């Protein structure tokens, strides 16, 4: 690759290393040869001006070795105890190896709960960016000692993807025991084929087998890497699966794409550089083949043409939903279009599940069939959501008003009032009289619990669950009449709709 090298602008790079690449699966001895090679690769990248974050698993594996326990325990408390024992030794091992090159490191332990609050999330982002600006290599791991299912990332593949999204990384490298994404497990199936380029993770799922569960020490497998790639590419991060047995391939891969991006290609006889705007329109690997350039072994997942906004990424991937909002197919069709802005009007709402406060994350569910839907809700849901959305004036984004506590209090109060009798007469104009039939009763609100629904996205609720239930299926002009105020005509915002194959 030396003849290809043409150093481009500095990049921000996240490298994820799994437990099976850090400790031996049976003896639990640290794999010093791989760890040393990773450190040398990071030092090389740093010497080229790149900023590097290392996401390292292995705390439990190191704890097993320290306590001379033969296999990973099943009980949560024992795994958390081993993580507490192993994490200190793991970071000491990394610090010692980086210390040989006088490279400073920092330990960053996170849980999903740590970044579910927007302020704490931004603090974590600022800390990581400050460490990078100081020339430090942050070493990130999940804080397994205090994690429970509700606040766990689940595996460090997901953690690395969220980390890359947080710091707007250019590359995410998922190092594993194979050199790319294969159609089936190459260690068991000799006919397995490697996929060099993936444009859509959703589309590729049907072509590959993701049944591998990873090592006995780890929690991941190829499926978790696809999930991580989906998160990272959605945030605009180029994601790569490569072999942990040869970490130096990271430098080769970056040099490979840097050289190709700076190469002039001939189109209809006219040579022109591959600009950032053309990157997703040009198959760089085809360019490399035409130039007889060797391709380092890896699978690359191309980033989204239009990356997800930071707030949407935070809502979609870091928050634990407090409840659900059920929408009709018309609302789903509109929300699937980027120009919708990810904002939901009450006319598209069929119901809610669970109790949640304004400002909390909610799942967006779609009820595709109309059987069992209350008649008055069905009729309202069949209105043209597109027409309503087009004629509804847009309100400016307001700062959050009532606190979560106040929102929960109003949620309880509203859920106890079953009719319009609780509304003052001056809240209802003569031209827009609200009847009891328009206000969902508690019984009708409970009917949606039995509907067969599918999760299609997530968003942030602007009103609490009881308030959204009251205005479901109605024009947004009714919000102030039914709940007494209207900060915005949208009941849910910052919605991210999942892309289906």
Coordinates of C-alpha atoms in Angstrom, one line a residue:
X1 CA 0.0 0.0 0.0
X2 CA 3.0 2.3 0.3
X3 CA 2.7 3.5 -3.3
X4 CA -1.0 4.4 -2.7
X5 CA -0.3 6.5 0.4
X6 CA -1.4 10.1 0.1
X7 CA -2.2 11.5 3.5
X8 CA -5.6 13.1 3.6
X9 CA -7.1 15.4 6.2
X10 CA -7.1 14.1 9.8
X11 CA -10.0 11.9 10.7
X12 CA -11.7 10.9 13.9
X13 CA -11.6 7.1 14.2
X14 CA -13.3 4.7 16.7
X15 CA -11.9 1.2 17.0
X16 CA -13.8 -1.5 18.8
X17 CA -12.1 -4.6 20.1
X18 CA -14.1 -7.6 21.4
X19 CA -13.4 -9.8 24.4
X20 CA -12.3 -12.7 22.2
X21 CA -9.6 -10.5 20.7
X22 CA -8.3 -9.4 24.2
X23 CA -8.2 -12.6 26.2
X24 CA -7.9 -16.3 25.2
X25 CA -11.3 -18.0 25.2
X26 CA -10.1 -21.0 27.3
X27 CA -7.1 -19.8 29.4
X28 CA -8.3 -16.2 29.7
X29 CA -4.7 -15.0 29.3
X30 CA -4.4 -11.6 27.7
X31 CA -3.5 -11.8 24.0
X32 CA -0.6 -9.5 24.2
X33 CA 0.4 -9.9 20.6
X34 CA -3.0 -8.6 19.4
X35 CA -3.1 -5.9 22.1
X36 CA 0.4 -4.7 21.2
X37 CA -0.5 -4.6 17.5
X38 CA -3.6 -2.5 18.3
X39 CA -1.5 -0.1 20.3
X40 CA 1.1 0.3 17.5
X41 CA -1.8 0.9 15.0
X42 CA -3.3 3.6 17.2
X43 CA 0.2 5.2 17.6
X44 CA 0.6 5.1 13.8
X45 CA -2.8 6.7 13.3
X46 CA -2.0 9.4 15.8
X47 CA 1.3 10.1 14.1
X48 CA -0.7 10.8 10.9
X49 CA -2.8 13.4 12.8
X50 CA -5.9 11.2 13.3
X51 CA -7.9 11.3 16.6
X52 CA -8.6 7.8 18.0
X53 CA -11.1 6.4 20.5
X54 CA -10.7 2.8 21.6
X55 CA -13.8 0.8 22.7
X56 CA -12.5 -2.2 24.7
X57 CA -14.4 -5.1 26.0
X58 CA -12.7 -7.7 28.2
X59 CA -13.3 -6.7 31.9
X60 CA -15.2 -9.9 32.8
X61 CA -12.6 -12.0 30.8
X62 CA -9.7 -10.5 32.7
X63 CA -11.7 -10.9 36.0
X64 CA -12.1 -14.6 35.2
X65 CA -8.3 -15.0 34.9
X66 CA -7.7 -13.0 38.1
X67 CA -10.1 -15.1 40.2
X68 CA -9.1 -18.4 38.4
X69 CA -12.8 -19.1 37.4
X70 CA -13.0 -21.5 34.4
X71 CA -16.1 -20.0 32.7
X72 CA -18.3 -17.0 32.5
X73 CA -21.0 -17.2 35.2
X74 CA -24.7 -16.9 34.5
X75 CA -25.7 -14.8 37.5
X76 CA -25.8 -11.0 37.1
X77 CA -24.2 -10.3 40.4
X78 CA -21.2 -12.5 39.7
X79 CA -20.7 -11.1 36.3
X80 CA -20.8 -7.6 37.7
X81 CA -18.3 -8.5 40.5
X82 CA -15.9 -10.0 37.9
X83 CA -16.3 -6.8 35.8
X84 CA -15.3 -4.7 38.8
X85 CA -12.3 -6.9 39.4
X86 CA -11.2 -7.1 35.8
X87 CA -11.8 -3.5 34.7
X88 CA -9.0 -2.1 36.8
X89 CA -6.5 -4.6 35.5
X90 CA -7.7 -4.2 32.0
X91 CA -7.2 -0.4 31.9
X92 CA -3.8 -0.9 33.7
X93 CA -2.8 -3.3 30.9
X94 CA -3.8 -0.8 28.2
X95 CA -2.1 2.1 30.0
X96 CA 1.1 0.1 30.4
X97 CA 1.2 -0.8 26.7
X98 CA 0.4 2.8 25.5
X99 CA 2.9 4.0 28.1
X100 CA 5.7 2.4 26.2
X101 CA 5.1 5.1 23.5
X102 CA 4.4 7.9 26.0
X103 CA 0.8 8.0 24.9
X104 CA -1.7 9.2 27.5
X105 CA -5.0 7.3 27.9
X106 CA -8.2 8.0 29.8
X107 CA -10.8 5.5 31.1
X108 CA -14.5 6.3 30.1
X109 CA -17.2 4.0 31.6
X110 CA -20.7 4.5 30.3
X111 CA -24.2 3.0 30.6
X112 CA -27.2 3.9 28.5
X113 CA -28.6 5.4 31.7
X114 CA -25.7 7.8 31.8
X115 CA -26.6 9.4 28.5
X116 CA -30.4 9.0 28.6
X117 CA -30.5 12.5 30.1
X118 CA -29.8 15.1 27.4
X119 CA -27.5 17.2 29.7
X120 CA -25.4 14.2 30.8
X121 CA -25.2 13.1 27.2
X122 CA -23.8 16.5 26.1
X123 CA -21.4 16.4 29.1
X124 CA -20.1 13.0 27.9
X125 CA -19.8 14.3 24.3
X126 CA -17.8 17.4 25.6
X127 CA -15.6 15.2 27.7
X128 CA -14.7 12.9 24.8
X129 CA -14.0 15.8 22.5
X130 CA -11.9 17.5 25.1
X131 CA -9.8 14.4 25.7
X132 CA -9.3 14.1 21.9
X133 CA -8.2 17.7 21.7
X134 CA -5.7 17.1 24.4
X135 CA -4.1 14.3 22.4
X136 CA -5.4 11.6 24.8
X137 CA -6.7 8.2 23.6
X138 CA -10.0 7.6 25.4
X139 CA -10.6 3.9 26.3
X140 CA -14.4 3.4 26.5
X141 CA -16.2 0.4 28.0
X142 CA -19.6 -0.2 29.4
X143 CA -19.8 0.1 33.2
X144 CA -20.9 -3.5 33.7
X145 CA -20.7 -3.2 37.5
X146 CA -23.8 -1.1 37.7
X147 CA -25.6 -1.9 34.5
X148 CA -29.0 -3.6 34.4
X149 CA -31.0 -4.6 31.4
X150 CA -32.9 -1.3 31.2
X151 CA -29.7 0.8 31.0
X152 CA -27.3 -1.6 29.2
X153 CA -26.1 -1.0 25.7
X154 CA -26.3 -4.8 25.3
X155 CA -22.8 -5.2 23.8
X156 CA -19.8 -3.1 22.9
X157 CA -20.6 -3.2 19.2
X158 CA -23.7 -1.0 20.0
X159 CA -21.6 1.1 22.4
X160 CA -19.0 1.8 19.8
X161 CA -21.6 2.8 17.3
X162 CA -23.2 5.2 19.7
X163 CA -19.8 6.6 20.7
X164 CA -18.9 7.2 17.0
X165 CA -22.2 9.0 16.6
X166 CA -21.6 11.1 19.7
X167 CA -18.3 12.5 18.5
X168 CA -19.3 12.5 14.8
X169 CA -16.5 10.1 13.9
X170 CA -15.4 9.6 10.3
X171 CA -14.7 5.8 10.7
X172 CA -15.9 3.0 13.0
X173 CA -13.7 -0.1 12.8
X174 CA -15.3 -3.3 14.3
X175 CA -12.4 -5.7 14.7
X176 CA -13.4 -9.3 14.9
X177 CA -12.1 -12.9 14.3
X178 CA -13.0 -12.7 10.6
X179 CA -12.0 -10.2 7.9
X180 CA -15.4 -9.0 6.9
X181 CA -19.1 -9.8 6.6
X182 CA -19.8 -13.2 5.1
X183 CA -23.0 -14.8 3.8
X184 CA -22.6 -17.6 6.3
X185 CA -20.0 -18.5 9.0
X186 CA -16.8 -19.0 7.0
X187 CA -15.3 -21.2 9.8
X188 CA -18.1 -23.7 9.2
X189 CA -19.2 -23.2 5.6
X190 CA -16.4 -23.3 3.0
X191 CA -18.9 -21.8 0.4
X192 CA -19.3 -18.6 2.4
X193 CA -18.8 -15.5 0.4
X194 CA -17.5 -12.2 1.7
X195 CA -19.4 -9.0 0.9
X196 CA -17.0 -6.2 0.2
X197 CA -19.5 -3.3 0.2
X198 CA -22.9 -2.8 1.9
X199 CA -25.0 0.2 1.0
X200 CA -28.1 -0.8 3.0
X201 CA -28.0 -2.9 6.2
X202 CA -31.7 -3.5 6.0
X203 CA -31.4 -4.9 2.5
X204 CA -28.5 -7.1 3.3
X205 CA -30.0 -8.9 6.2
X206 CA -31.8 -11.3 3.9
X207 CA -28.6 -12.3 2.2
X208 CA -26.5 -13.2 5.3
X209 CA -26.7 -15.6 8.2
X210 CA -26.2 -13.9 11.5
X211 CA -26.8 -16.9 13.7
X212 CA -23.3 -16.9 15.2
X213 CA -23.4 -15.8 18.8
X214 CA -19.8 -14.8 19.2
X215 CA -17.4 -16.4 21.7
X216 CA -18.2 -17.9 25.1
X217 CA -16.7 -14.9 26.7
X218 CA -18.4 -12.2 24.6
X219 CA -22.0 -11.1 24.2
X220 CA -22.0 -10.2 20.5
X221 CA -21.9 -11.9 17.1
X222 CA -22.4 -10.8 13.5
X223 CA -26.0 -9.6 14.2
X224 CA -24.8 -7.1 16.8
X225 CA -22.3 -5.8 14.2
X226 CA -25.0 -5.2 11.7
X227 CA -27.0 -3.3 14.3
X228 CA -23.9 -1.3 15.1
X229 CA -23.3 -0.6 11.4
X230 CA -27.0 0.5 11.0
X231 CA -26.6 3.0 13.9
X232 CA -23.2 4.3 12.8
X233 CA -24.0 4.7 9.1
X234 CA -27.3 6.4 9.9
X235 CA -25.2 9.0 11.7
X236 CA -22.9 9.4 8.7
X237 CA -20.0 7.2 9.9
X238 CA -18.2 4.9 7.5
X239 CA -18.2 1.5 9.2
X240 CA -15.7 -1.3 8.6
X241 CA -15.6 -4.9 9.7
X242 CA -12.0 -6.1 9.6
X243 CA -9.8 -8.8 11.3
X244 CA -8.4 -8.2 14.8
X245 CA -5.5 -10.6 14.0
X246 CA -4.0 -7.8 11.8
X247 CA -4.9 -4.5 13.3
X248 CA -2.5 -2.6 11.0
X249 CA -5.0 -3.2 8.2
X250 CA -6.8 -0.2 9.6
X251 CA -4.0 2.1 8.4
X252 CA -4.1 0.4 5.0
X253 CA -7.9 0.8 4.7
X254 CA -7.8 4.5 5.5
X255 CA -4.9 5.0 3.1
X256 CA -6.7 3.1 0.4
X257 CA -9.9 5.2 0.6
X258 CA -7.9 8.4 1.0
X259 CA -5.9 7.7 -2.2
X260 CA -9.1 6.8 -4.1
X261 CA -10.9 9.9 -3.0
X262 CA -8.1 12.1 -4.3
X263 CA -7.8 10.2 -7.6
X264 CA -9.2 11.7 -10.8
X265 CA -11.5 9.4 -12.6
X266 CA -12.5 9.4 -16.2
X267 CA -16.2 9.9 -17.1
X268 CA -17.0 10.1 -20.8
X269 CA -13.5 11.0 -21.4
X270 CA -13.4 13.8 -18.9
X271 CA -11.3 13.5 -15.8
X272 CA -12.6 14.9 -12.6
X273 CA -11.8 14.4 -8.9
X274 CA -14.1 12.3 -6.7
X275 CA -15.6 15.1 -4.6
X276 CA -17.5 14.4 -1.3
X277 CA -20.8 14.9 -3.2
X278 CA -19.8 12.1 -5.6
X279 CA -18.6 9.6 -3.1
X280 CA -21.9 7.7 -2.8
X281 CA -22.4 7.8 -6.5
X282 CA -19.0 6.2 -7.3
X283 CA -17.9 2.7 -6.6
X284 CA -14.5 3.3 -5.2
X285 CA -13.6 -0.3 -5.4
X286 CA -14.3 -0.4 -9.1
X287 CA -12.0 2.6 -9.5
X288 CA -9.3 0.6 -7.6
X289 CA -9.8 -2.4 -9.8
X290 CA -9.4 -0.3 -12.9
X291 CA -6.2 1.1 -11.5
X292 CA -5.0 -2.3 -10.4
X293 CA -4.8 -1.2 -6.8
X294 CA -4.9 -3.9 -4.1
X295 CA -7.9 -3.8 -1.8
X296 CA -7.1 -4.5 1.9
X297 CA -9.4 -7.3 3.2
X298 CA -12.5 -5.8 4.9
X299 CA -16.2 -5.1 4.5
X300 CA -17.3 -1.4 4.3
X301 CA -20.7 -0.1 5.1
X302 CA -21.4 3.2 3.3
X303 CA -22.6 6.1 5.4
X304 CA -26.1 7.6 4.8
X305 CA -26.2 10.3 2.2
X306 CA -28.0 12.6 4.7
X307 CA -26.9 11.8 8.3
X308 CA -29.3 11.7 11.1
X309 CA -29.4 14.9 13.2
X310 CA -27.7 14.6 16.6
X311 CA -31.0 15.0 18.6
X312 CA -32.7 12.3 16.5
X313 CA -29.8 10.0 16.9
X314 CA -29.8 10.5 20.7
X315 CA -33.6 9.9 20.8
X316 CA -33.4 6.8 18.7
X317 CA -30.4 5.0 20.1
X318 CA -29.7 6.2 23.6
X319 CA -33.1 6.6 25.3
X320 CA -35.1 3.8 26.9
X321 CA -38.7 4.4 25.8
X322 CA -41.2 5.1 28.6
X323 CA -44.3 4.2 26.5
X324 CA -45.7 4.0 23.0
X325 CA -47.8 6.0 20.6
X326 CA -49.8 4.1 18.0
X327 CA -50.2 5.7 14.6
X328 CA -52.1 4.9 11.5
X329 CA -50.7 4.0 8.1
X330 CA -51.2 7.5 6.7
X331 CA -49.1 9.1 9.4
X332 CA -46.5 6.4 8.9
X333 CA -46.3 7.1 5.2
X334 CA -45.8 10.8 5.9
X335 CA -43.3 10.4 8.7
X336 CA -41.2 8.1 6.4
X337 CA -40.5 11.0 4.2
X338 CA -37.7 13.2 5.3
X339 CA -39.5 16.5 4.6
X340 CA -42.0 15.6 7.4
X341 CA -39.4 16.8 9.8
X342 CA -40.1 13.8 12.1
X343 CA -43.2 15.6 13.7
X344 CA -46.5 13.9 14.4
X345 CA -49.9 15.6 14.4
X346 CA -52.6 14.3 16.7
X347 CA -54.8 13.4 13.7
X348 CA -52.5 10.5 12.9
X349 CA -52.6 9.0 16.5
X350 CA -54.8 6.0 17.2
X351 CA -53.8 5.4 20.8
X352 CA -51.1 5.2 23.4
X353 CA -49.6 2.4 25.6
X354 CA -48.1 2.9 29.0
X355 CA -47.8 6.1 31.0
X356 CA -45.1 8.6 30.1
X357 CA -44.4 12.3 30.7
X358 CA -43.8 15.0 28.2
X359 CA -40.1 15.1 27.1
X360 CA -39.7 11.3 27.5
X361 CA -38.8 8.9 24.6
X362 CA -41.6 6.9 23.2
X363 CA -41.9 4.0 20.7
X364 CA -43.8 4.7 17.5
X365 CA -46.1 1.8 16.7
X366 CA -48.2 1.3 13.6
X367 CA -51.5 -0.5 13.6
X368 CA -51.9 -1.6 10.0
X369 CA -55.3 -3.2 10.4
X370 CA -58.5 -1.5 11.5
X371 CA -60.3 -4.4 13.2
X372 CA -61.0 -3.6 16.8
X373 CA -60.3 0.2 16.4
X374 CA -63.0 2.4 18.0
X375 CA -65.4 3.6 15.3
X376 CA -64.9 7.3 15.9
X377 CA -61.1 6.9 16.0
X378 CA -61.2 4.8 12.8
X379 CA -63.2 7.5 10.9
X380 CA -60.8 10.2 12.1
X381 CA -57.7 8.1 11.3
X382 CA -58.9 7.7 7.7
X383 CA -58.6 11.4 7.1
X384 CA -55.9 12.5 4.8
X385 CA -53.0 13.0 7.2
X386 CA -50.9 14.5 4.4
X387 CA -53.5 17.2 3.8
X388 CA -53.8 18.0 7.5
X389 CA -50.0 18.2 7.8
X390 CA -49.8 20.5 4.8
X391 CA -52.4 22.9 6.0
X392 CA -51.3 23.1 9.7
X393 CA -49.0 26.1 10.4
X394 CA -45.6 25.3 11.8
X395 CA -44.9 26.5 15.2
X396 CA -41.4 27.5 16.4
X397 CA -39.5 25.1 18.6
X398 CA -40.0 26.1 22.2
X399 CA -37.8 25.5 25.2
X400 CA -39.1 22.7 27.4
X401 CA -41.8 24.0 29.7
X402 CA -43.1 21.9 32.6
X403 CA -40.8 19.5 34.4
X404 CA -41.2 15.8 34.1
X405 CA -42.7 15.8 37.6
X406 CA -45.3 18.4 36.6
X407 CA -46.1 16.5 33.5
X408 CA -46.6 13.2 35.4
X409 CA -48.9 15.1 37.9
X410 CA -51.0 16.4 35.0
X411 CA -51.0 12.9 33.5
X412 CA -52.7 11.5 36.6
X413 CA -55.1 14.4 36.8
X414 CA -56.2 14.1 33.1
X415 CA -56.5 10.3 33.3
X416 CA -59.1 10.7 36.0
X417 CA -61.3 13.1 34.1
X418 CA -63.3 11.1 31.5
X419 CA -65.4 13.8 29.8
X420 CA -65.4 17.5 28.8
X421 CA -67.2 18.4 32.0
X422 CA -63.8 19.2 33.5
X423 CA -63.2 21.9 30.8
X424 CA -64.2 25.4 31.4
X425 CA -66.8 26.9 29.0
X426 CA -64.5 29.7 27.9
X427 CA -62.0 27.2 26.6
X428 CA -64.4 26.0 23.9
X429 CA -65.4 28.3 21.1
X430 CA -69.0 28.3 19.6
X431 CA -67.6 27.2 16.3
X432 CA -65.6 24.3 17.7
X433 CA -67.9 22.6 20.3
X434 CA -66.4 19.4 21.6
X435 CA -68.7 16.5 22.4
X436 CA -68.1 13.7 24.8
X437 CA -67.8 11.3 21.9
X438 CA -64.7 13.2 20.7
X439 CA -62.9 12.6 24.1
X440 CA -61.6 9.1 24.5
X441 CA -62.9 7.4 27.6
X442 CA -60.7 5.3 29.9
X443 CA -62.2 2.2 28.4
X444 CA -61.5 3.3 24.8
X445 CA -58.0 4.2 25.8
X446 CA -57.4 0.7 27.1
X447 CA -58.6 -1.0 23.9
X448 CA -55.4 -0.3 22.1
X449 CA -53.5 -2.5 24.5
X450 CA -54.8 -5.5 22.6
X451 CA -54.0 -4.3 19.1
X452 CA -51.4 -6.1 17.0
X453 CA -48.8 -3.4 16.5
X454 CA -45.3 -3.1 15.0
X455 CA -42.6 -0.8 16.2
X456 CA -41.4 1.5 13.3
X457 CA -39.5 4.2 15.1
X458 CA -39.0 6.4 18.2
X459 CA -39.4 10.0 19.1
X460 CA -39.8 12.5 22.0
X461 CA -43.3 13.2 23.4
X462 CA -44.4 16.8 23.6
X463 CA -47.3 15.9 25.8
X464 CA -47.9 13.2 28.4
X465 CA -49.7 9.9 27.6
X466 CA -53.1 11.0 29.0
X467 CA -53.0 14.3 27.1
X468 CA -52.1 12.6 23.8
X469 CA -54.9 10.1 24.4
X470 CA -57.4 13.0 24.7
X471 CA -56.4 14.6 21.4
X472 CA -55.8 11.4 19.4
X473 CA -57.4 11.6 15.9
X474 CA -58.3 15.2 16.3
X475 CA -57.1 18.4 14.5
X476 CA -54.3 20.1 16.4
X477 CA -56.5 23.1 16.9
X478 CA -58.3 21.1 19.6
X479 CA -55.3 20.7 21.8
X480 CA -55.7 23.9 23.7
X481 CA -59.4 23.2 24.2
X482 CA -58.9 19.7 25.6
X483 CA -55.8 20.1 27.8
X484 CA -55.8 23.8 28.5
X485 CA -52.6 24.8 26.7
X486 CA -50.7 24.1 23.5
X487 CA -47.0 24.5 23.4
X488 CA -46.9 23.0 19.9
X489 CA -49.4 21.4 17.5
X490 CA -47.2 18.3 17.3
X491 CA -47.7 15.6 19.9
X492 CA -44.4 13.8 19.2
X493 CA -41.2 15.3 17.6
X494 CA -37.7 14.2 16.6
X495 CA -39.2 11.0 15.2
X496 CA -36.8 8.5 13.5
X497 CA -38.6 6.0 11.3
X498 CA -36.7 2.8 10.6
X499 CA -35.9 1.9 7.1
X500 CA -37.3 -1.4 6.0
X501 CA -35.8 -3.7 3.4

